[in-house]
Coordinates of C-alpha atoms in Angstrom, one line a residue:
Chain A
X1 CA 0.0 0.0 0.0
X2 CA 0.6 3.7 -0.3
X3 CA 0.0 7.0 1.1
X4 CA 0.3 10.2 -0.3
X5 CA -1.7 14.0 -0.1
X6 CA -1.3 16.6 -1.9
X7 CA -2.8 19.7 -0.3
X8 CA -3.6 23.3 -2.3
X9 CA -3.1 26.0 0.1
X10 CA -3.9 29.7 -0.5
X11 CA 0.1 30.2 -0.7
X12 CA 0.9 27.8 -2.7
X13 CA 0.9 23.2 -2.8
X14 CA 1.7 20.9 -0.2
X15 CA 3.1 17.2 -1.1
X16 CA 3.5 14.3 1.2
X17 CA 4.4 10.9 0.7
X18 CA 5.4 7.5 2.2
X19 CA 8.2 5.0 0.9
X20 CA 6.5 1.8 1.9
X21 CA 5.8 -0.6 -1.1
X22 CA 5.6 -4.2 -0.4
X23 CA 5.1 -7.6 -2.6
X24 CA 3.1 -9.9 -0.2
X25 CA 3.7 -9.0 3.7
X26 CA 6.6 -10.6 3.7
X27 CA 8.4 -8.5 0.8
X28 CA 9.1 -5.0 2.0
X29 CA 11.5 -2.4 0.3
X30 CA 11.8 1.7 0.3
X31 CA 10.8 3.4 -2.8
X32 CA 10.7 6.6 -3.2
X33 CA 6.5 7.7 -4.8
X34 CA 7.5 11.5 -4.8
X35 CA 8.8 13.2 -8.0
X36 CA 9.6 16.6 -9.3
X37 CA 10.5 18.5 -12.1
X38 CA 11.3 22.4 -12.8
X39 CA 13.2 24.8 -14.5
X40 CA 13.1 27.9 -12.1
X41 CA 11.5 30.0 -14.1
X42 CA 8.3 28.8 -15.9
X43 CA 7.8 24.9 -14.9
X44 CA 6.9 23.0 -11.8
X45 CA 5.8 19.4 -11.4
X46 CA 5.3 17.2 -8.6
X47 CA 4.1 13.6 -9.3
X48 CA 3.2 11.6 -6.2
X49 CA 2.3 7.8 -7.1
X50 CA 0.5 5.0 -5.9
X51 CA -0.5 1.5 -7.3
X52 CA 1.8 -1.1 -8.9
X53 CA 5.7 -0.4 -8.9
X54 CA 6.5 -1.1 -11.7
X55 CA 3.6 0.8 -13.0
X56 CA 4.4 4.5 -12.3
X57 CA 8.3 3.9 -12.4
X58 CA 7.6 2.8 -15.8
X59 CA 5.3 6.1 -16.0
X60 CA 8.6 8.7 -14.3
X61 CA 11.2 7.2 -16.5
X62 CA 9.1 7.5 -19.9
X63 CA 8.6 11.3 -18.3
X64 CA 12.6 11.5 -17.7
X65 CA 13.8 10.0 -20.9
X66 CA 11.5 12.8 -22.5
X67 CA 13.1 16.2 -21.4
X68 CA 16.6 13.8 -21.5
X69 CA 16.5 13.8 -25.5
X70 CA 15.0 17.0 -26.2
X71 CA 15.1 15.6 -29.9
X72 CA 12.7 13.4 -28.9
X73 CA 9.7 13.5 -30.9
X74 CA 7.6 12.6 -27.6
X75 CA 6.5 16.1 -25.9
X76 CA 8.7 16.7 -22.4
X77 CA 6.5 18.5 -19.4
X78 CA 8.6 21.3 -19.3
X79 CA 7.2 22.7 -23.0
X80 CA 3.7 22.0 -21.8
X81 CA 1.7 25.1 -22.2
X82 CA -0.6 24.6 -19.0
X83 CA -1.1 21.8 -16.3
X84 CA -4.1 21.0 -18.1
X85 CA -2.0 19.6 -20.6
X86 CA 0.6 18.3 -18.1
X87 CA -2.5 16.2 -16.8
X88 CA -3.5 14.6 -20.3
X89 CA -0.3 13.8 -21.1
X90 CA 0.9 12.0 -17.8
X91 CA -2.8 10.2 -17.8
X92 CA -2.0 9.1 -21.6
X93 CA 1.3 8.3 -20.4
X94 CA -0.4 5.9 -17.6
X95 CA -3.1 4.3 -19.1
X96 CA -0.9 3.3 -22.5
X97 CA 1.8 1.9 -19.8
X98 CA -0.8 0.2 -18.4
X99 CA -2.2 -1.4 -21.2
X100 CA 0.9 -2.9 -22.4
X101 CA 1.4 -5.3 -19.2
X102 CA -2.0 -5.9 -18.9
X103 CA -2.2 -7.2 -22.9
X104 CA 0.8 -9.4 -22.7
X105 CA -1.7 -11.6 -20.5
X106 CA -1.4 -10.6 -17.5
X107 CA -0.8 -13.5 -14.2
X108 CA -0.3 -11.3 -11.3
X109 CA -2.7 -11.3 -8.5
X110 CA -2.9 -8.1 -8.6
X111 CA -3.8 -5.3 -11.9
X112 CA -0.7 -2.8 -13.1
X113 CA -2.8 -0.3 -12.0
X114 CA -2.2 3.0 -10.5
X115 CA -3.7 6.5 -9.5
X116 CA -1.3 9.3 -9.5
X117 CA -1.5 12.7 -8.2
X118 CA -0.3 15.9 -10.2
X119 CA 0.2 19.1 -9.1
X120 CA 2.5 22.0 -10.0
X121 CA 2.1 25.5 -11.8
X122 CA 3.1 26.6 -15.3
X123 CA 3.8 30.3 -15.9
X124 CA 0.7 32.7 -17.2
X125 CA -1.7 30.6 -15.2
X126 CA -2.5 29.6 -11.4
X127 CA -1.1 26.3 -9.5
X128 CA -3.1 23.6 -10.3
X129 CA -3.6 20.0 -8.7
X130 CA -5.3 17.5 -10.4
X131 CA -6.0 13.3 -9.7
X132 CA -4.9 11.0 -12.5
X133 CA -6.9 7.6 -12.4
X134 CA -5.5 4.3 -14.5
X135 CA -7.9 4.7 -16.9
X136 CA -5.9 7.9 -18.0
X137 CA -8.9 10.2 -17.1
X138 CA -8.7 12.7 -14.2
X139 CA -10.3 15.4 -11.5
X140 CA -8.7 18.5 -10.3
X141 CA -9.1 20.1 -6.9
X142 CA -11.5 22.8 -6.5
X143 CA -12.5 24.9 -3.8
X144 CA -14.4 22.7 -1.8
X145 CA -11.8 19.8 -1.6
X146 CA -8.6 21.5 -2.5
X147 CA -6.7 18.1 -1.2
X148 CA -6.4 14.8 -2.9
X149 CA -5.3 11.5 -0.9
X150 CA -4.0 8.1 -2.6
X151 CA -3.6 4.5 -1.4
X152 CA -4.4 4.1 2.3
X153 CA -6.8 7.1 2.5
X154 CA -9.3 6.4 5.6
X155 CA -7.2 6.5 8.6
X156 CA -5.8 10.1 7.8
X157 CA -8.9 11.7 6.1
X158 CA -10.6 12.8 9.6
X159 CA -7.9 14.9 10.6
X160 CA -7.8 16.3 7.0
X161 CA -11.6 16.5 7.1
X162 CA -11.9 18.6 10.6
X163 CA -8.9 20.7 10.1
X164 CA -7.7 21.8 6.4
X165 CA -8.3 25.3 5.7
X166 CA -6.6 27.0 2.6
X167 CA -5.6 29.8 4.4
X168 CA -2.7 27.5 6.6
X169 CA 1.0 28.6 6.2
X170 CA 3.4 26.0 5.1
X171 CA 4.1 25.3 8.9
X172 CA 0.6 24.0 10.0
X173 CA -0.1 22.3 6.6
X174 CA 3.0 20.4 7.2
X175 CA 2.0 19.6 10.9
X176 CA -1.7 19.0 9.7
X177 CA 0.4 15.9 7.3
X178 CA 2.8 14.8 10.0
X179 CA -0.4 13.8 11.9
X180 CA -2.7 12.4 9.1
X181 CA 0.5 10.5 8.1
X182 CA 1.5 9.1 11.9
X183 CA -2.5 8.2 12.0
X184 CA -2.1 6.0 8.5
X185 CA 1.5 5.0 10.0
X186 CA -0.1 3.8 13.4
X187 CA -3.2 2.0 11.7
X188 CA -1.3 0.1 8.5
X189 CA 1.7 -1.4 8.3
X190 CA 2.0 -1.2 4.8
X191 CA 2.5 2.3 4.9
X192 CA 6.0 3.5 6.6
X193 CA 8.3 6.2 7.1
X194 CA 10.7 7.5 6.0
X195 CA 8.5 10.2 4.6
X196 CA 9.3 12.7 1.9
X197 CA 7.5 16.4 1.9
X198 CA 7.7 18.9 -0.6
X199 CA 6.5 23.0 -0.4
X200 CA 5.7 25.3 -3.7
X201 CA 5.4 28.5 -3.1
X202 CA 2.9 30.0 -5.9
X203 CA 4.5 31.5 -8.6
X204 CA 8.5 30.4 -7.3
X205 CA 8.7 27.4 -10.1
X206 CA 11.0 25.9 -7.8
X207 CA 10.1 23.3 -5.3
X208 CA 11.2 24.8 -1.9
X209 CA 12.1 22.4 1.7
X210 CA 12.3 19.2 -0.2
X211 CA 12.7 16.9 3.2
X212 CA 12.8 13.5 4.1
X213 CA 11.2 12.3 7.3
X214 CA 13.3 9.8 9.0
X215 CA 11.9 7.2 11.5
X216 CA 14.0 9.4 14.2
X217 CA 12.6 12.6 13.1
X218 CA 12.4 14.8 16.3
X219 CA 9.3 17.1 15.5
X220 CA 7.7 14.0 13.6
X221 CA 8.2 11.6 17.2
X222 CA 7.1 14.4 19.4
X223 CA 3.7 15.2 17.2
X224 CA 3.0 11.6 17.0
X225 CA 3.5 11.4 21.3
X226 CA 1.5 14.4 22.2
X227 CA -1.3 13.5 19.8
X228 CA -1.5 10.5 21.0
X229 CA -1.8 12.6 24.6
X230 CA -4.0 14.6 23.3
X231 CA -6.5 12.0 22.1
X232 CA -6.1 10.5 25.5
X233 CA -7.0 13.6 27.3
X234 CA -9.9 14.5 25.1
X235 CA -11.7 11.5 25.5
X236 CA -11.3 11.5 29.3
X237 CA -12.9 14.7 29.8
X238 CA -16.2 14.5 27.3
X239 CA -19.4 13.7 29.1
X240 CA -20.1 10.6 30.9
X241 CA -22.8 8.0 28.9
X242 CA -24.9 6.6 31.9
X243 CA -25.6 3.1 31.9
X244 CA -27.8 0.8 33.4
X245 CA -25.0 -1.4 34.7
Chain B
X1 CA -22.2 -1.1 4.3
X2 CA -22.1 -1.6 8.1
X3 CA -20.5 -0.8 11.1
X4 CA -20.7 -3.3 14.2
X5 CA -18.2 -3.3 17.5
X6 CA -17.9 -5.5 20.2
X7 CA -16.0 -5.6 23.3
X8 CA -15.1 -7.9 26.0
X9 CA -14.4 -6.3 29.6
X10 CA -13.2 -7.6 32.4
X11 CA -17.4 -7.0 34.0
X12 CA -18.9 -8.3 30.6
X13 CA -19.9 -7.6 26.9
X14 CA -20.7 -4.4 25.1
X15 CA -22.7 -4.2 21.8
X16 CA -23.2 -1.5 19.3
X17 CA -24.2 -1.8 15.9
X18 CA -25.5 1.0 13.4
X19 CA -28.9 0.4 10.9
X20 CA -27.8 1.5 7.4
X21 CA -28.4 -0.5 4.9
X22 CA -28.5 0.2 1.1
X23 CA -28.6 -1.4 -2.0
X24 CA -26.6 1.3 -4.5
X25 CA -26.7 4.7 -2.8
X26 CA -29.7 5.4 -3.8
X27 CA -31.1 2.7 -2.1
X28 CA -30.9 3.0 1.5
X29 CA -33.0 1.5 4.8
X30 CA -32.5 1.3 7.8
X31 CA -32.9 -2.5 9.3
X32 CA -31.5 -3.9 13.0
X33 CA -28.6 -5.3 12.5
X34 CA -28.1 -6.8 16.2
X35 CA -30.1 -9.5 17.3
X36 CA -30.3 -11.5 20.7
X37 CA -31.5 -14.4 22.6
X38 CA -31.7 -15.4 25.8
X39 CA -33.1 -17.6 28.8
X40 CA -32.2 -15.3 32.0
X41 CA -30.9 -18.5 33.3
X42 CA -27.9 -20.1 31.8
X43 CA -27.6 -18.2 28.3
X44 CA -27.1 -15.5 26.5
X45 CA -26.0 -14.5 22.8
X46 CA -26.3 -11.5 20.8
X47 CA -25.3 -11.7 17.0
X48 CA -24.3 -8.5 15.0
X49 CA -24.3 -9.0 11.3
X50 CA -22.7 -7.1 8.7
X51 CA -23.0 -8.0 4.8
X52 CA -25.9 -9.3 2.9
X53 CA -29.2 -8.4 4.4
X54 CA -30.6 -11.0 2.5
X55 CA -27.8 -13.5 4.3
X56 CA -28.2 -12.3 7.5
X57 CA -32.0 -12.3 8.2
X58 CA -32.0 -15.7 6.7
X59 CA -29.2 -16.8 9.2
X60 CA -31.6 -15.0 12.0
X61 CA -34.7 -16.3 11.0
X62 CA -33.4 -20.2 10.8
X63 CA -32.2 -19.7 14.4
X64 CA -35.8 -18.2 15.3
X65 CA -37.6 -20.7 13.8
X66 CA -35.7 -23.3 15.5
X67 CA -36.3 -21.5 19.0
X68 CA -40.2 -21.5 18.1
X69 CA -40.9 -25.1 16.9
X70 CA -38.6 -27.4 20.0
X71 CA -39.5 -30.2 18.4
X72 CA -37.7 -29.2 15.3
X73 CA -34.8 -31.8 14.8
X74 CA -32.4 -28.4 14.7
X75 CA -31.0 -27.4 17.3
X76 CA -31.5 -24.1 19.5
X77 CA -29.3 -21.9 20.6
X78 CA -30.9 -21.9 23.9
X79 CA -29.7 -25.4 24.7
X80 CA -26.0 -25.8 23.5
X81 CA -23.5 -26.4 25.7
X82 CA -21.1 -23.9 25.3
X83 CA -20.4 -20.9 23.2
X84 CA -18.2 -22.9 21.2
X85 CA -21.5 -24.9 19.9
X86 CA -23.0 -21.8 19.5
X87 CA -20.5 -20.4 17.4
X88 CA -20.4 -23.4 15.2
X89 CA -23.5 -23.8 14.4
X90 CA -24.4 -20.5 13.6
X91 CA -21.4 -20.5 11.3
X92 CA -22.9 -23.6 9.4
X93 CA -26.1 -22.5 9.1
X94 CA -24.1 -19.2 7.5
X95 CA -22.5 -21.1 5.0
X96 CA -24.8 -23.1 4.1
X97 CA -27.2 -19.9 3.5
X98 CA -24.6 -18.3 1.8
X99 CA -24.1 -21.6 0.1
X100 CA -28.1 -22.0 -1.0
X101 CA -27.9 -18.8 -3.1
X102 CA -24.7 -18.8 -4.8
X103 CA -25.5 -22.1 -6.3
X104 CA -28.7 -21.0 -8.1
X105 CA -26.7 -19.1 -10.6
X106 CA -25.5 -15.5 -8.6
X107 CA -26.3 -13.0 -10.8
X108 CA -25.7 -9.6 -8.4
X109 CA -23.6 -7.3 -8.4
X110 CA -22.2 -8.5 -5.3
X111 CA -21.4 -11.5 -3.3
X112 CA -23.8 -13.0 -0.9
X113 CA -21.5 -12.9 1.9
X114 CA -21.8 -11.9 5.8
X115 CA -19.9 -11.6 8.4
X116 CA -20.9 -12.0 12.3
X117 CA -19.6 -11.3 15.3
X118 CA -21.1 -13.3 18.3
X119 CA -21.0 -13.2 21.7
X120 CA -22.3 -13.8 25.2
X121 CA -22.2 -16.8 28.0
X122 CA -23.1 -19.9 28.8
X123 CA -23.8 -21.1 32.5
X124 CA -20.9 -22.9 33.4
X125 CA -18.0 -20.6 31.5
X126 CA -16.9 -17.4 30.9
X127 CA -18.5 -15.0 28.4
X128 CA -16.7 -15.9 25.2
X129 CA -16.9 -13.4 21.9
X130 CA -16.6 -14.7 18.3
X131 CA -16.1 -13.1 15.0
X132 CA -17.4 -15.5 12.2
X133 CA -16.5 -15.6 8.4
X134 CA -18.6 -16.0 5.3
X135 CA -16.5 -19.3 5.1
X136 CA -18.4 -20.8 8.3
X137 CA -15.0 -20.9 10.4
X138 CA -14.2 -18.4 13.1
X139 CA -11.9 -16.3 15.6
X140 CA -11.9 -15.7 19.7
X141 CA -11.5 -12.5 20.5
X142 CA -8.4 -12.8 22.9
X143 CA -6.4 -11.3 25.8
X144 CA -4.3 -8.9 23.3
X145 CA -7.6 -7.5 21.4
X146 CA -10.7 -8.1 23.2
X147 CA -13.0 -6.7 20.5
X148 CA -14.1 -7.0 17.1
X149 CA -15.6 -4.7 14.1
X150 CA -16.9 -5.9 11.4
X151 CA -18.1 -4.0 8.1
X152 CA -16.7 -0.1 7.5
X153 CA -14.0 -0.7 10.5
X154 CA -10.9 1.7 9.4
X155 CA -12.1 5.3 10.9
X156 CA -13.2 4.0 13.8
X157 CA -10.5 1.9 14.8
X158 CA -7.9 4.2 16.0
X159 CA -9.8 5.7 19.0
X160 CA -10.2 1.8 19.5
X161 CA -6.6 1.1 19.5
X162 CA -5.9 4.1 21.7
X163 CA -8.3 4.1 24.4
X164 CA -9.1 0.6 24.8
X165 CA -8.6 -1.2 28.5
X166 CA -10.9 -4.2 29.5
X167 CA -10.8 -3.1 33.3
X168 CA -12.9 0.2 31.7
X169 CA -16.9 0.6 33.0
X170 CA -20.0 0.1 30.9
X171 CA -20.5 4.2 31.0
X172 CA -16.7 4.5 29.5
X173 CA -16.4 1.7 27.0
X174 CA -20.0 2.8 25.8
X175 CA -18.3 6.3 25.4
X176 CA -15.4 4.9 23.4
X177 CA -18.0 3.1 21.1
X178 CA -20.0 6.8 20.6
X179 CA -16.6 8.0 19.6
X180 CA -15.8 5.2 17.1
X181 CA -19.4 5.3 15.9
X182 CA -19.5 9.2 15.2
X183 CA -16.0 9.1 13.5
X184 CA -17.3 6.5 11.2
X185 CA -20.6 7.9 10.4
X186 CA -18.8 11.4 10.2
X187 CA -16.4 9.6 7.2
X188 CA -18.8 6.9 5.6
X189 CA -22.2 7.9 4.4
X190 CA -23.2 4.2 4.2
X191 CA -23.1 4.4 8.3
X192 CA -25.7 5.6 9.8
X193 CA -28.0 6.3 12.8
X194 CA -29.8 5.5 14.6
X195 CA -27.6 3.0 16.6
X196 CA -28.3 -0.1 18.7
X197 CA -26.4 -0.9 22.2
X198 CA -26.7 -3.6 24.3
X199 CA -24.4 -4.5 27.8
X200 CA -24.4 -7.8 29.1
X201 CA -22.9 -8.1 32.7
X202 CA -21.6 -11.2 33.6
X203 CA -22.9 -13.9 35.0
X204 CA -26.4 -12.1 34.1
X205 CA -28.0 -14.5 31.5
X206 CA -29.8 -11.4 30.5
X207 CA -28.7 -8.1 28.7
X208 CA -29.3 -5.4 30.3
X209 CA -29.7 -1.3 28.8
X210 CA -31.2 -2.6 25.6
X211 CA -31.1 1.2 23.9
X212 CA -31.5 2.6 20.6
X213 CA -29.8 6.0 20.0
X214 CA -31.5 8.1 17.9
X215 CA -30.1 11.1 15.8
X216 CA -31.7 13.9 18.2
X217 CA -29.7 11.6 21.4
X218 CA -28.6 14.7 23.2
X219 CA -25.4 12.4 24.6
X220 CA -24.8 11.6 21.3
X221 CA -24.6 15.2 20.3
X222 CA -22.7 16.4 22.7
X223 CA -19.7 14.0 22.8
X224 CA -19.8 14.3 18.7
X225 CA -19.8 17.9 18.9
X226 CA -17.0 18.1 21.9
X227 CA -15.1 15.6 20.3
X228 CA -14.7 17.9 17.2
X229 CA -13.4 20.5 19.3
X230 CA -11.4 18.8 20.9
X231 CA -9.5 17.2 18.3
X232 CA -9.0 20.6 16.7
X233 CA -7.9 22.0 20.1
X234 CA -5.1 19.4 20.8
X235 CA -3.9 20.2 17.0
X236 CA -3.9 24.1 17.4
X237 CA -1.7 22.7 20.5
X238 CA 0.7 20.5 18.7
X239 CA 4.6 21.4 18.2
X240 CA 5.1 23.7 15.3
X241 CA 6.5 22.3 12.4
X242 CA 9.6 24.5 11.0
X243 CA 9.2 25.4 7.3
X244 CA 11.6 27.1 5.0
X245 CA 8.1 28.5 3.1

């Protein structure tokens, strides 16, 4: 399993993923599901993945390769003229990748499938962040759910539900996904730090405090303890239910 | 879907299940989804069901009939020897319902399959708590986790996990089951109120506050309503997360 948000703030995107992906319980390895591309001055795109491996790796090195042979007749995201585009292109990209697996007769339990999250801003127009689905097609955020989850999304979404307003700084949206994240972490196995977070600040074309959350993480360990406390606390002091016995 | 919790203390059993049903979302009812039997003397069981409604009240209505004619050559709940036999026979009789209706050519949308969780003493033992699959075999809830959920079980869970103790009273573990219950129905639109509770005190042979909370329940509200602010409380009181953005 996977988990990843991507959250659009007033200020600019928020990215978060995990690094968990696993073949059966007992096959466990670190991957990283958080990718980015810009050129500082009109371009920035952040990719978070979820699904099958093999799948969206497939999907960021057909995206690589592209802007790595600009002679390529294949269109690179950099030259794309809006997100919109960015979007078809990337959910093209998926659902022919895909295809290809799944038409060589496919024997895995599992399908190639996977849903990708794409966010980022092109210059002349405002940040956008849209969800990709395997069959190539996809939503964007609006203004009443300016947040997209992937993979494991139920244990985090209350927090995300009771909290996310679009007018956070950087600082609380990052603390809002330390706990939404420590929530998923605590309630699924198959989804584990280390974590990787990502800030864009609107109109920077740059990615900015690209971090990676490690299991020893100081402000990650000490949200994850006092939100445990907190939970703790809270429930001791609502009101009593009377009962019979 | 379906959300159904039951927990073992050290004092006795606690019950809750919710009363959505629906066939497609445009196609929802609300039906009881916990059922129980008892003698006052030497047994007690309550069933909650989650699954096919069709499944379920078949399952219920074999073990009623059988109750209502004694000389049926079935045997009652009423008169087996242990909650063992209890559990193994209702997890026959599920199936073989199950069983009865995938054989006649299935032709839905969705399997036929329910899942129970059972509990609740016999004179002579302890009170013993079940969970029972589709595939007739089943699981004792243990010393480690002395509960069970069955149906839309991920948002409530964590409060669950947290909060949990067996040595708690009826008025706090009913409280931790109004939490769980008003995270789910908060997240899951296919879980709804009004809920069903039921305790069962040891040694009893009889459960006792039989109670159906409805969607005015003023405890209800208020715990729903506290526990929101709460939760956004202990966030606003978390350790700040440092940003470069």
């Amino acid at each position: 399993m996977t988990y990843c948000v991507a959250l659009r703030l007033d200020r600019g995107l928020v990215f978060m993923s995990d690094t968990r992906t696993n073949a059966g319980l007992d096959n466990i390895s670190t991957f990283r599901k958080m990718y980015s591309w810009s050129d500082g001055e009109a371009c920035a795109v952040t990719l978070l993945a979820a699904g099958n491996l093999a799948t969206t790796q497939s999907v960021v090195s057909h995206l690589e390769e592209r802007m790595k042979a600009p002679a390529d007749r294949a269109p690179s995201i950099l030259s794309m003229p809006s997100m919109f585009q960015v979007a078809r292109m990337i959910g093209n990209l998926l659902k022919d990748v895909i295809a290809e697996h799944a038409e060589t007769g496919q024997r895995a339990d599992a399908a190639f499938n996977a849903t990708l999250i794409v966010g980022g801003q092109i210059r002349g127009s405002e940040p956008r962040l849209f969800l990709i689905y395997p069959e190539g097609n996809f939503i964007e955020a609006g203004e009443d759910t300016p947040w997209f989850q992937i993979g494991e999304v139920k244990y985090g979404r209350p927090i995300l539900v009771r909290t996310f307003r679009p007018e956070m700084t950087f600082s609380e949206a990052a603390k809002l996904l330390y706990v939404s994240f420590d929530s998923t972490i605590k309630a699924n196995l198959s989804v584990g730090l280390p974590l990787d977070m990502q800030l864009y600040e609107n109109g920077s074309f740059r990615p900015t405090d690209i971090r990676r959350i490690e299991a020893d993480d100081e402000t990650y360990l000490a949200i994850s303890e006092m939100w445990s406390e907190a939970l703790t606390n809270a429930f001791a002091h609502l009101p009593e239910v009377e009962t019979e016995a």
